[in-house]
Short mmCIF file of C-alpha atoms in Angstrom, two decimals:
data_model
loop_
_atom_site.label_atom_id
_atom_site.label_comp_id
_atom_site.label_asym_id
_atom_site.label_seq_id
_atom_site.Cartn_x
_atom_site.Cartn_y
_atom_site.Cartn_z
CA LEU A 5 -18.51 14.50 -8.67
CA GLN A 6 -22.58 13.56 -6.75
CA ALA A 7 -21.44 16.53 -4.64
CA TYR A 8 -20.19 18.39 -7.10
CA ALA A 9 -23.74 18.07 -9.05
CA LYS A 10 -25.88 18.29 -5.84
CA PHE A 11 -23.47 21.78 -5.79
CA SER A 12 -24.34 23.12 -8.43
CA GLY A 13 -27.75 22.01 -8.66
CA ALA A 14 -27.89 20.18 -11.91
CA PRO A 15 -30.06 17.55 -12.11
CA LEU A 16 -28.31 14.56 -12.14
CA THR A 17 -29.46 11.17 -12.14
CA VAL A 18 -27.08 8.64 -10.18
CA ASN A 19 -27.47 5.47 -12.47
CA THR A 20 -25.42 2.32 -11.03
CA ILE A 21 -23.82 0.98 -14.31
CA ASN A 22 -24.64 -2.74 -13.53
CA ASN A 23 -23.73 -4.53 -16.72
CA SER A 24 -20.75 -2.50 -18.01
CA TRP A 25 -18.00 -4.16 -19.80
CA ARG A 26 -16.80 -1.39 -20.18
CA ALA A 27 -15.87 -1.60 -16.55
CA LEU A 28 -12.84 -3.46 -17.86
CA LYS A 29 -11.21 -0.18 -18.96
CA GLY A 30 -12.35 0.90 -16.05
CA ASP A 31 -14.98 3.93 -17.27
CA VAL A 32 -16.95 4.58 -14.12
CA PRO A 33 -17.92 6.66 -13.44
CA VAL A 34 -19.81 7.75 -16.58
CA LEU A 35 -22.02 10.46 -17.61
CA ILE A 36 -24.52 10.27 -19.74
CA SER A 37 -26.41 13.13 -21.72
CA GLU A 38 -28.43 13.00 -24.29
CA ASP A 39 -26.35 10.31 -26.20
CA ILE A 40 -22.82 11.85 -25.33
CA VAL A 41 -20.99 10.12 -23.16
CA ILE A 42 -17.95 11.52 -21.07
CA SER A 43 -16.37 9.32 -18.77
CA GLN A 44 -13.40 10.81 -16.48
CA PRO A 45 -13.87 13.40 -13.30
CA ALA A 46 -12.28 16.33 -14.90
CA LYS A 47 -13.59 16.01 -18.28
CA ILE A 48 -16.84 15.82 -16.50
CA LEU A 49 -16.68 18.32 -14.22
CA ASN A 50 -15.53 20.62 -17.52
CA PHE A 51 -18.74 19.50 -19.30
CA LEU A 52 -20.79 19.90 -16.62
CA ARG A 53 -19.68 23.70 -16.38
CA LYS A 54 -20.08 24.53 -19.83
CA GLN A 55 -23.45 23.25 -19.14
CA LYS A 56 -23.90 26.30 -17.54
CA TYR A 57 -23.82 24.46 -14.16
CA ASN A 58 -21.13 26.45 -12.95
CA ALA A 59 -20.48 25.70 -8.43
CA ASP A 60 -17.36 27.88 -9.24
CA TYR A 61 -19.23 30.62 -11.24
CA GLU A 62 -18.94 33.15 -8.28
CA LEU A 63 -14.53 32.28 -7.74
CA SER A 64 -12.22 35.38 -8.38
CA ALA A 65 -9.14 33.97 -10.68
CA LYS A 66 -7.57 33.53 -7.98
CA GLN A 67 -9.25 31.21 -6.21
CA GLY A 68 -10.22 29.95 -9.18
CA ALA A 69 -6.24 28.76 -9.56
CA ASP A 70 -6.04 27.96 -5.71
CA THR A 71 -8.67 25.28 -6.25
CA LEU A 72 -6.47 24.21 -9.53
CA ALA A 73 -3.37 23.96 -6.45
CA TYR A 74 -5.63 22.28 -3.91
CA ILE A 75 -6.02 19.63 -6.51
CA ALA A 76 -2.84 19.25 -6.84
CA LEU A 77 -2.28 18.46 -3.77
CA LEU A 78 -5.04 16.48 -3.17
CA GLU A 79 -4.33 14.13 -5.81
CA GLU A 80 -0.23 14.63 -4.90
CA LYS A 81 -0.50 13.87 -1.25
CA LEU A 82 -3.90 12.39 -0.12
CA LEU A 83 -4.07 10.24 -3.15
CA PRO A 84 -1.67 7.80 -2.25
CA ALA A 85 -2.50 7.34 0.99
CA LEU A 86 -6.35 6.99 0.54
CA LEU A 87 -5.84 4.18 -2.47
CA HIS A 88 -3.37 2.19 -0.07
CA THR A 89 -5.95 2.35 2.02
CA PHE A 90 -8.41 1.23 0.28
CA TRP A 91 -6.72 -1.39 -1.95
CA VAL A 92 -3.29 -2.35 -0.64
CA GLU A 93 -3.77 -2.37 2.55
CA THR A 94 -4.60 -6.19 2.58
CA GLU A 95 -7.10 -6.36 5.84
CA ASN A 96 -9.05 -3.65 4.74
CA TYR A 97 -8.92 -4.96 0.90
CA CYS A 98 -10.04 -8.52 2.24
CA SER A 99 -12.16 -7.87 4.53
CA VAL A 100 -14.22 -4.59 3.13
CA THR A 101 -13.52 -3.25 -0.59
CA LYS A 102 -13.22 -6.55 -2.41
CA PRO A 103 -16.53 -8.01 -1.36
CA TRP A 104 -18.31 -4.70 -1.77
CA PHE A 105 -16.99 -3.83 -4.27
CA ALA A 106 -17.13 -7.30 -6.40
CA SER A 107 -20.79 -7.42 -5.03
CA ARG A 108 -21.62 -4.25 -7.24
CA ILE A 109 -20.57 -5.32 -10.69
CA PRO A 110 -21.66 -8.73 -12.43
CA PHE A 111 -19.63 -11.64 -12.13
CA PRO A 112 -17.17 -12.96 -14.37
CA LEU A 113 -16.26 -9.67 -13.85
CA SER A 114 -15.97 -9.18 -10.38
CA LEU A 115 -13.49 -12.25 -10.28
CA TYR A 116 -11.29 -9.56 -12.53
CA LEU A 117 -11.95 -6.63 -11.93
CA PRO A 118 -11.13 -6.27 -8.11
CA GLY A 119 -7.53 -7.42 -8.49
CA LYS A 120 -7.04 -5.42 -11.24
CA VAL A 121 -7.80 -2.15 -10.20
CA TYR A 122 -5.63 -2.89 -6.46
CA ARG A 123 -2.55 -3.94 -8.78
CA GLU A 124 -3.36 -0.52 -10.34
CA ALA A 125 -2.77 0.92 -7.31
CA LEU A 126 -0.52 -0.72 -5.77
CA ASN A 127 1.57 0.38 -9.21
CA ARG A 128 0.59 4.06 -9.09
CA ILE A 129 1.75 3.98 -5.11
CA LEU A 130 5.26 2.28 -6.08
CA LEU A 131 5.53 4.14 -9.04
CA THR A 132 5.19 7.92 -7.73
CA ARG A 133 6.43 7.34 -4.29
CA GLY A 134 9.00 4.25 -3.70
CA GLY A 135 12.92 4.39 -4.55
CA PRO A 136 15.58 4.97 -3.72
CA PRO A 137 15.76 6.48 -0.32
CA LEU A 138 13.38 4.21 1.13
CA TYR A 139 14.26 1.25 0.45
CA SER A 140 11.02 -1.54 1.66
CA PHE A 141 7.54 -0.97 1.24
CA ALA A 142 7.17 -0.41 5.15
CA GLU A 143 9.04 3.14 4.13
CA VAL A 144 7.06 3.80 1.40
CA GLU A 145 3.89 2.63 3.45
CA ALA A 146 5.20 4.77 5.94
CA GLN A 147 6.03 7.45 4.59
CA ILE A 148 2.65 8.24 2.22
CA HIS A 149 0.68 8.10 5.52
CA ARG A 150 2.80 10.50 6.90
CA ASP A 151 2.37 12.87 3.89
CA ALA A 152 -1.67 12.52 4.29
CA LYS A 153 -1.20 13.60 7.10
CA GLU A 154 0.66 16.68 6.79
CA CYS A 155 -2.29 17.50 3.64
CA LEU A 156 -5.09 16.81 6.50
CA ASN A 157 -3.80 19.13 8.42
CA LEU A 158 -3.07 21.70 5.77
CA LEU A 159 -7.08 21.43 4.60
CA SER A 160 -7.48 21.69 7.98
CA LYS A 161 -5.95 24.76 8.65
CA ARG A 162 -7.46 26.18 5.63
CA LEU A 163 -10.55 25.60 5.90
CA GLY A 164 -10.26 27.01 9.71
CA THR A 165 -13.52 28.11 10.60
CA SER A 166 -15.58 28.46 7.40
CA ARG A 167 -18.52 26.53 6.36
CA PHE A 168 -16.53 26.12 2.69
CA PHE A 169 -13.30 26.52 1.12
CA PHE A 170 -14.49 29.85 -0.12
CA GLY A 171 -17.28 31.08 1.83
CA HIS A 172 -20.58 30.11 2.40
CA THR A 173 -21.35 28.74 -0.56
CA PRO A 174 -19.76 25.19 -1.78
CA THR A 175 -17.41 24.83 -4.91
CA THR A 176 -15.23 22.35 -7.24
CA LEU A 177 -12.74 22.56 -4.28
CA ASP A 178 -15.57 21.29 -1.52
CA ALA A 179 -16.13 18.89 -4.17
CA PHE A 180 -12.56 16.86 -4.32
CA VAL A 181 -12.23 17.34 -0.95
CA PHE A 182 -15.07 15.70 0.14
CA GLY A 183 -14.57 12.93 -2.46
CA PHE A 184 -11.39 12.18 -0.85
CA LEU A 185 -12.40 12.58 2.75
CA ALA A 186 -16.03 11.46 3.19
CA PRO A 187 -14.32 7.63 1.97
CA ILE A 188 -11.98 8.21 5.15
CA TYR A 189 -13.80 9.63 7.63
CA LYS A 190 -16.80 7.49 7.15
CA VAL A 191 -15.77 3.76 6.37
CA SER A 192 -15.11 1.51 8.74
CA PHE A 193 -12.14 -0.40 8.10
CA PRO A 194 -10.23 -2.63 10.26
CA ARG A 195 -7.24 -0.17 9.99
CA VAL A 196 -8.07 3.41 10.80
CA GLN A 197 -4.71 5.00 10.48
CA LEU A 198 -6.41 8.16 8.33
CA GLN A 199 -9.67 7.93 10.06
CA GLU A 200 -8.35 8.08 13.15
CA HIS A 201 -6.43 11.34 12.17
CA VAL A 202 -9.38 13.21 10.43
CA LYS A 203 -11.38 12.89 13.44
CA GLN A 204 -8.68 14.57 15.48
CA LEU A 205 -9.73 17.45 12.77
CA PRO A 206 -12.61 18.60 14.19
CA ASN A 207 -13.57 21.07 11.36
CA LEU A 208 -12.78 18.41 8.41
CA CYS A 209 -15.21 16.47 10.70
CA ARG A 210 -18.35 19.23 10.40
CA PHE A 211 -17.14 20.07 7.01
CA CYS A 212 -17.66 16.37 5.89
CA ASP A 213 -21.37 15.47 8.29
CA ASP A 214 -22.32 19.36 6.60
CA ILE A 215 -22.30 18.29 2.98
CA LEU A 216 -23.77 14.70 4.36
CA THR A 217 -26.63 16.19 5.37
CA CYS A 218 -27.11 19.35 3.49
CA TYR A 219 -26.92 17.79 0.28
CA PHE A 220 -26.71 13.78 0.60
CA GLY A 221 -30.03 13.86 3.25
CA LEU A 222 -28.04 11.41 4.93
CA THR A 223 -28.36 11.86 8.89
CA VAL A 224 -25.18 11.65 10.65
CA SER A 225 -25.86 8.59 12.52
CA GLY A 226 -25.42 7.11 9.38
CA HIS A 227 -29.57 5.72 9.13
CA THR A 228 -31.48 6.63 6.44
CA PRO A 229 -34.71 8.46 7.00
CA ALA A 230 -37.31 6.29 5.60
CA GLY A 231 -37.15 6.81 2.13
CA GLN A 232 -36.46 4.51 -0.92
CA ASP A 233 -34.57 7.41 -3.55
CA THR A 234 -32.80 9.13 -0.38
CA ALA A 235 -31.90 4.62 0.23
CA ASP A 236 -31.02 5.19 -3.44
CA ALA A 237 -28.94 7.78 -3.49
CA ASN A 238 -26.73 7.06 -0.59
CA LEU A 239 -26.09 3.98 -1.92
CA GLN A 240 -24.95 5.27 -5.54
CA LYS A 241 -23.38 7.76 -3.20
CA LEU A 242 -21.02 4.90 -1.37
CA THR A 243 -20.57 2.70 -4.39
CA GLN A 244 -19.62 6.53 -6.60
CA LEU A 245 -17.72 7.11 -3.63
CA VAL A 246 -15.82 3.56 -3.84
CA ASN A 247 -15.57 3.88 -8.00
CA LYS A 248 -14.51 7.31 -7.85
CA GLU A 249 -11.44 5.98 -5.80
CA SER A 250 -10.65 3.76 -7.89
CA ASN A 251 -10.80 5.50 -10.63
CA LEU A 252 -7.01 5.01 -11.83
CA ILE A 253 -7.74 3.91 -15.01
CA GLU A 254 -8.24 6.52 -17.06
CA LYS A 255 -8.27 5.46 -20.43
CA MET A 256 -9.41 7.40 -23.58
CA ASP A 257 -13.21 7.40 -24.30
CA ASP A 258 -12.74 8.33 -27.48
CA ASN A 259 -13.58 4.32 -27.57
CA LEU A 260 -16.75 5.42 -26.98
CA ARG A 261 -17.57 7.72 -29.11
CA LYS A 262 -16.34 6.14 -31.88
CA SER A 263 -18.23 2.71 -31.54
CA PRO A 264 -21.56 3.22 -31.46
CA GLN A 265 -22.20 -0.20 -31.92
CA HIS A 266 -21.76 -1.41 -28.32
CA PRO A 267 -24.95 -3.56 -27.34
CA PRO A 268 -27.01 -1.63 -24.84
CA ARG A 269 -26.11 -0.95 -21.44
CA LYS A 270 -29.08 -2.05 -18.81
CA LEU A 271 -28.83 0.71 -16.63
CA THR A 272 -30.86 0.05 -13.27
CA THR A 273 -31.22 2.27 -10.66
CA LEU A 274 -30.19 0.68 -7.00
CA LYS A 275 -33.63 -1.02 -5.47
CA LEU A 276 -33.78 -2.00 -1.43
CA ALA A 277 -36.35 -3.74 -0.76
CA ALA A 278 -39.50 -2.41 0.22
CA GLY A 279 -38.92 -3.16 3.64
CA GLY A 280 -36.01 -0.79 4.07
CA GLU A 281 -33.85 -3.58 4.30
CA GLN A 282 -30.32 -2.12 4.30
CA SER A 283 -27.69 -3.90 2.73
CA SER A 284 -24.03 -4.11 3.77
CA PRO A 285 -22.58 -0.76 2.81
CA LEU A 286 -24.88 1.04 4.89
CA ASN A 287 -23.79 -0.81 8.19
CA LEU A 288 -20.40 0.02 7.27
CA LEU A 289 -20.59 3.97 8.07
CA SER A 290 -19.69 5.23 11.09
CA PRO A 291 -21.69 7.13 13.53
CA THR B 16 24.37 18.59 12.49
CA ALA B 17 22.34 21.17 11.70
CA ALA B 18 23.97 23.08 13.84
CA GLU B 19 26.85 23.49 11.87
CA PRO B 20 27.18 26.35 9.82
CA TRP B 21 27.21 27.65 6.06
CA PRO B 22 30.23 25.28 4.40
CA GLU B 23 31.66 28.33 1.73
CA ASN B 24 32.87 24.91 -0.61
CA ALA B 25 28.40 24.05 -0.15
CA ALA B 26 28.66 22.03 -4.12
CA LEU B 27 25.14 21.17 -6.34
CA TYR B 28 25.87 18.43 -8.77
CA GLN B 29 23.52 18.58 -11.80
CA GLN B 30 25.12 16.56 -15.40
CA LEU B 31 26.83 18.46 -18.01
CA ARG B 32 25.48 22.06 -18.81
CA GLU B 33 26.80 21.83 -22.73
CA GLU B 34 25.91 18.92 -23.78
CA GLN B 35 24.22 16.52 -21.56
CA ILE B 36 21.06 17.44 -19.32
CA LEU B 37 17.66 17.81 -20.14
CA LEU B 38 15.20 20.26 -19.80
CA SER B 39 13.66 18.70 -16.87
CA ASP B 40 16.59 18.54 -14.85
CA ASN B 41 18.05 22.06 -15.00
CA ALA B 42 14.75 23.19 -14.26
CA SER B 43 15.44 21.40 -11.01
CA SER B 44 18.73 22.58 -10.91
CA LEU B 45 18.03 26.16 -11.55
CA ALA B 46 14.71 26.25 -8.84
CA VAL B 47 17.67 24.45 -5.89
CA GLN B 48 19.98 27.43 -7.38
CA ALA B 49 17.36 30.10 -6.99
CA PHE B 50 16.19 29.71 -3.44
CA LEU B 51 20.20 29.07 -2.06
CA GLN B 52 20.54 32.52 -3.48
CA MET B 53 17.48 34.06 -2.44
CA CYS B 54 18.58 32.16 0.83
CA ASN B 55 21.92 33.98 0.67
CA LEU B 56 23.90 30.76 1.04
CA PRO B 57 26.30 30.14 -1.75
CA ILE B 58 26.96 27.21 -3.62
CA ARG B 59 29.06 26.38 -6.53
CA VAL B 60 27.74 24.06 -9.47
CA VAL B 61 29.70 21.13 -10.47
CA CYS B 62 28.81 19.40 -13.21
CA ARG B 63 28.93 15.86 -13.72
CA ALA B 64 28.37 12.91 -15.93
CA ASN B 65 27.53 10.87 -13.63
CA ALA B 66 25.28 12.93 -11.32
CA GLU B 67 22.41 10.89 -11.45
CA TYR B 68 24.15 8.16 -10.18
CA MET B 69 25.76 9.77 -7.26
CA SER B 70 22.30 11.39 -6.18
CA PRO B 71 20.44 9.18 -2.91
CA SER B 72 16.95 9.24 -4.54
CA GLY B 73 18.89 8.91 -7.94
CA LYS B 74 16.64 12.63 -8.42
CA LEU B 75 18.75 15.75 -9.38
CA PRO B 76 20.53 17.97 -7.93
CA PHE B 77 21.52 16.94 -5.25
CA ILE B 78 23.45 19.19 -2.88
CA HIS B 79 26.63 18.13 -0.85
CA VAL B 80 27.39 20.48 2.43
CA GLY B 81 29.72 19.63 4.70
CA ASN B 82 29.55 16.03 5.35
CA GLN B 83 25.85 15.45 3.87
CA VAL B 84 24.07 14.72 0.66
CA VAL B 85 20.36 16.19 0.19
CA SER B 86 18.79 16.07 -3.22
CA GLU B 87 15.79 17.23 -4.63
CA LEU B 88 14.12 20.95 -3.07
CA GLY B 89 11.63 19.84 -1.04
CA PRO B 90 14.50 17.88 1.70
CA ILE B 91 16.81 20.76 0.59
CA VAL B 92 14.63 23.65 1.92
CA GLN B 93 13.94 21.39 5.04
CA PHE B 94 17.74 20.41 5.48
CA VAL B 95 18.47 24.15 5.06
CA LYS B 96 15.40 25.47 7.79
CA ALA B 97 16.71 22.98 9.94
CA LYS B 98 20.32 25.14 9.69
CA GLY B 99 18.58 28.15 10.69
CA HIS B 100 17.54 29.62 7.63
CA SER B 101 14.07 29.83 6.01
CA LEU B 102 12.34 31.86 3.36
CA SER B 103 8.59 30.75 4.42
CA ASP B 104 9.31 31.57 7.65
CA GLY B 105 6.92 34.47 7.84
CA LEU B 106 3.91 33.27 6.20
CA ASP B 107 0.50 32.17 8.24
CA GLU B 108 -0.40 28.59 7.97
CA VAL B 109 -3.31 29.33 4.96
CA GLN B 110 -0.60 30.96 3.58
CA LYS B 111 1.89 27.96 4.07
CA ALA B 112 -0.74 25.19 2.44
CA GLU B 113 -1.31 27.47 -0.65
CA MET B 114 2.40 27.78 -1.04
CA LYS B 115 2.82 24.32 -1.02
CA ALA B 116 -0.68 23.70 -2.62
CA TYR B 117 0.80 25.27 -5.24
CA MET B 118 4.55 23.49 -5.05
CA GLU B 119 2.26 20.55 -5.69
CA LEU B 120 0.73 21.97 -9.04
CA VAL B 121 3.96 22.67 -10.75
CA ASN B 122 6.05 19.64 -9.69
CA ASN B 123 2.07 18.08 -10.92
CA MET B 124 1.78 19.37 -13.62
CA LEU B 125 4.95 21.62 -15.40
CA LEU B 126 7.58 18.63 -14.41
CA THR B 127 5.11 15.84 -15.63
CA ALA B 128 4.71 17.41 -18.14
CA GLU B 129 8.64 18.10 -19.11
CA LEU B 130 8.94 14.32 -18.45
CA TYR B 131 6.25 14.02 -21.07
CA LEU B 132 7.37 16.14 -24.11
CA GLN B 133 11.26 14.56 -22.92
CA TRP B 134 10.88 10.76 -23.23
CA CYS B 135 7.49 10.46 -24.80
CA ASP B 136 7.05 12.63 -28.09
CA ASP B 137 8.65 10.76 -30.07
CA VAL B 138 10.21 13.12 -31.88
CA THR B 139 11.62 15.48 -29.15
CA ALA B 140 13.41 12.09 -27.44
CA GLU B 141 14.77 11.29 -30.59
CA GLU B 142 16.26 14.29 -31.40
CA ILE B 143 16.98 15.37 -28.53
CA THR B 144 16.78 13.53 -25.77
CA HIS B 145 18.08 10.30 -26.27
CA PRO B 146 21.66 11.64 -27.97
CA ARG B 147 22.19 14.22 -24.86
CA TYR B 148 21.19 12.20 -22.48
CA GLY B 149 22.76 9.46 -23.04
CA SER B 150 26.16 11.89 -24.50
CA PRO B 151 29.04 11.25 -22.03
CA TYR B 152 28.86 7.18 -22.84
CA PRO B 153 30.21 5.53 -25.86
CA TRP B 154 27.81 3.29 -27.43
CA PRO B 155 25.95 1.03 -27.09
CA LEU B 156 26.04 2.47 -23.41
CA ASN B 157 24.76 5.38 -24.48
CA ARG B 158 21.36 4.06 -25.98
CA ILE B 159 21.05 1.49 -23.31
CA LEU B 160 21.47 4.14 -20.35
CA SER B 161 18.77 6.60 -22.66
CA TYR B 162 16.51 4.24 -23.54
CA GLN B 163 15.88 2.40 -19.98
CA LYS B 164 15.12 5.50 -18.38
CA GLN B 165 13.11 6.25 -21.74
CA TRP B 166 10.88 2.84 -20.18
CA GLU B 167 11.35 3.93 -17.01
CA VAL B 168 9.47 7.67 -16.98
CA LYS B 169 6.77 6.24 -19.55
CA ARG B 170 5.94 3.24 -16.77
CA LYS B 171 5.40 6.00 -14.46
CA MET B 172 3.64 8.05 -16.75
CA LYS B 173 1.37 5.00 -16.94
CA ALA B 174 0.50 4.32 -13.85
CA ILE B 175 -0.90 8.52 -13.02
CA GLY B 176 -2.17 8.04 -16.37
CA TRP B 177 -0.42 10.68 -18.85
CA ALA B 178 0.62 7.69 -21.40
CA GLY B 179 -2.64 8.41 -23.41
CA LYS B 180 -2.30 12.01 -23.42
CA THR B 181 -1.55 13.36 -26.58
CA LEU B 182 1.02 16.27 -27.33
CA GLU B 183 -1.82 18.85 -27.52
CA GLN B 184 -3.77 17.72 -24.37
CA VAL B 185 -0.55 18.48 -22.19
CA LEU B 186 0.28 21.49 -23.64
CA GLU B 187 -2.73 22.23 -22.52
CA ASP B 188 -2.36 21.19 -19.70
CA VAL B 189 0.63 23.41 -19.36
CA ASP B 190 -1.52 26.64 -20.22
CA GLN B 191 -3.88 25.13 -17.48
CA CYS B 192 -0.94 25.37 -15.27
CA CYS B 193 0.76 28.68 -16.18
CA GLN B 194 -2.58 30.69 -16.44
CA ALA B 195 -3.06 29.89 -12.48
CA LEU B 196 0.08 30.70 -11.60
CA SER B 197 -0.34 34.16 -13.51
CA GLN B 198 -3.49 34.54 -11.81
CA ARG B 199 -2.01 33.17 -8.56
CA LEU B 200 1.08 36.38 -9.08
CA GLY B 201 -1.37 39.48 -10.21
CA THR B 202 0.72 42.21 -9.75
CA GLN B 203 2.58 41.06 -6.38
CA PRO B 204 6.86 40.73 -7.75
CA TYR B 205 6.15 37.73 -5.65
CA PHE B 206 4.24 35.06 -5.36
CA PHE B 207 3.49 36.06 -1.46
CA ASN B 208 4.10 39.69 -2.00
CA LYS B 209 7.60 41.37 -1.06
CA GLN B 210 9.55 38.79 -0.20
CA PRO B 211 10.40 36.06 -2.23
CA THR B 212 9.59 31.68 -0.89
CA GLU B 213 10.88 28.17 -1.82
CA LEU B 214 7.63 28.19 -4.37
CA ASP B 215 9.44 31.52 -6.40
CA ALA B 216 12.37 29.73 -6.51
CA LEU B 217 10.47 26.84 -7.92
CA VAL B 218 8.06 29.07 -10.43
CA PHE B 219 11.38 30.04 -11.52
CA GLY B 220 13.61 27.72 -12.18
CA HIS B 221 11.02 25.95 -14.09
CA LEU B 222 9.74 29.01 -16.23
CA PHE B 223 12.84 30.13 -17.02
CA THR B 224 14.06 27.13 -17.89
CA ILE B 225 11.17 26.66 -20.59
CA LEU B 226 11.57 30.25 -21.74
CA THR B 227 15.74 29.47 -22.47
CA THR B 228 15.41 26.10 -23.94
CA GLN B 229 15.05 25.37 -27.80
CA LEU B 230 13.46 22.39 -28.46
CA ILE B 231 11.56 21.10 -31.40
CA THR B 232 9.81 23.91 -31.66
CA ASP B 233 8.11 26.68 -29.45
CA GLU B 234 5.16 25.03 -28.61
CA LEU B 235 6.30 25.13 -24.98
CA SER B 236 8.31 28.52 -23.79
CA GLU B 237 5.04 29.85 -26.16
CA LYS B 238 2.64 28.70 -23.35
CA VAL B 239 4.54 30.56 -21.11
CA LYS B 240 4.94 33.74 -23.22
CA ASN B 241 1.00 33.85 -23.23
CA TYR B 242 1.25 35.56 -19.67
CA SER B 243 3.11 38.65 -19.23
CA ASN B 244 3.75 38.54 -15.77
CA LEU B 245 4.82 35.32 -15.65
CA THR B 246 7.77 36.63 -18.20
CA ALA B 247 8.11 39.44 -16.09
CA PHE B 248 8.78 37.31 -12.92
CA CYS B 249 11.46 35.77 -14.78
CA ARG B 250 12.90 38.48 -15.04
CA ARG B 251 13.14 40.02 -12.23
CA ILE B 252 14.12 37.16 -10.46
CA GLU B 253 17.05 36.80 -13.20
CA GLN B 254 18.06 40.38 -12.67
CA GLN B 255 17.63 40.29 -8.54
CA TYR B 256 19.81 37.21 -8.19
CA PHE B 257 21.27 36.13 -10.92
CA LEU B 258 22.95 38.52 -12.68
CA GLY B 259 25.65 41.50 -11.58
CA HIS B 260 26.67 38.36 -9.06
CA ASP B 261 30.00 36.47 -10.71
CA LYS B 262 29.67 36.45 -13.94
CA ASP B 263 29.91 32.49 -13.93
CA SER B 264 27.10 32.17 -11.88
CA SER B 265 25.19 29.50 -13.44
CA ALA B 266 21.29 30.76 -14.75
CA THR B 267 23.55 32.99 -16.91
CA VAL B 268 25.18 30.76 -18.34
CA ALA B 269 23.06 28.46 -18.10
CA ALA B 270 20.36 30.67 -20.15
CA ARG B 271 23.46 32.07 -22.87
CA SER B 272 23.85 28.36 -23.50
CA ALA B 273 20.78 26.87 -23.33
CA LYS B 274 19.96 28.89 -26.41
CA ARG B 275 22.28 27.34 -28.82
CA SER B 276 23.05 23.90 -26.82
CA LEU B 277 19.80 22.04 -27.40
CA LEU B 278 20.39 21.35 -30.94
CA ARG B 279 23.21 18.97 -31.85
#
């Protein structure tokens, strides 16, 4: 989402929602614009487009159709493995995802929410990909990783030597692919099957690094240049990336609109200590 | 083994055509039939009430070729390829990627929408799906089986986030999907111009079934009819691969019977 906003030049202030009991419903990421609250990435994208922040303006009808198709491919073939890597793979979950996620949300939500997301990730994987003729979870895991690798290969072939998927300017599809790819590529997990595979596809790595440097101001080595705002953006981006992947819980945002009497949310922008002390997620960036 | 040639007695299994089969399964079955026709591989359709239970993956259709049983279009395409027949060999790598992406789009949006309409829309479920699904079995087994299936489908819908959708939203998704397919097809005869591929078979299976199946309302088929190149596409494939062959060809029979079959 952040990538899309940057691509289309929308002035988007990213706020980390700290006191979000709404997170119980998993309504992050949330876009707030003049009192209109919107959750769910697809709706947020539509909203941005209607507001004339359209990164797809130059696309032909066919390219628009292609976008939809490739997004379906990502959701079907890549997302299960992504969910697995972040939430289901035990070592990864315990040593990276859970502490990181839990540190971003307030107690006592931090006790409850990671487990909930884990259960839903597992559920989703089992219900959509489990079942005969795969009879053990190990077989399901193997299959989803195979599918993910095939999907990555397809993306690599489609990207070829171009800078972005539809030429010289980035579009919705680039944002989606980046959103799925960057966490796999950049976050250091103990178990890194998928990451190894991505590294073998140099054009995909280049694609991610390009976007990170041009649009997020991160140098490829993962060290942030001096500057509070850039550091803020980095942390927020990483948080948002994880949040986006964990946004399995798609509840209606009608609930939000119908209940204006919600206590005002405490929105805080992340601030790092002035000494530029890096907090843990940044250290997790692999060079 | 892969080296054996395609036998004459290859069979495709699905549920009973007149009384039992549902929209989504009919679409999937038609897609496989279309694919095999396009490959020029003979297949006869066998209807069995318990076809779902015979299938190795629990999903339909499945084909029985020689001494092997393969279910669902994806694996069937690969199986057929291992025997030396392929519709997509002529495509370059980028086109193959595109083809796979569009097939996922159809599965992701059209098939899921069909399942939603059948099982999660209360009126349709009550008036059409439940009576049809359990029809070969005596009461109370028929109700038990269909409620069990409904529960499974609803559970899956919840996991992928479709449970909260309204029928209008689902129809909108169908429209979006059709629009994408229509834009991709453009004025070409097939999705990859002159020759049909498994994508054409899949799209045909679903769109043709949607167009020719009578449901509670016409809302679903109207979505497809909005795109004239898609209806022309269906007609073209029907004429080329199903009509003019033996009169028993399943698509023609399916088309004729589907029009009157879905109302009790």
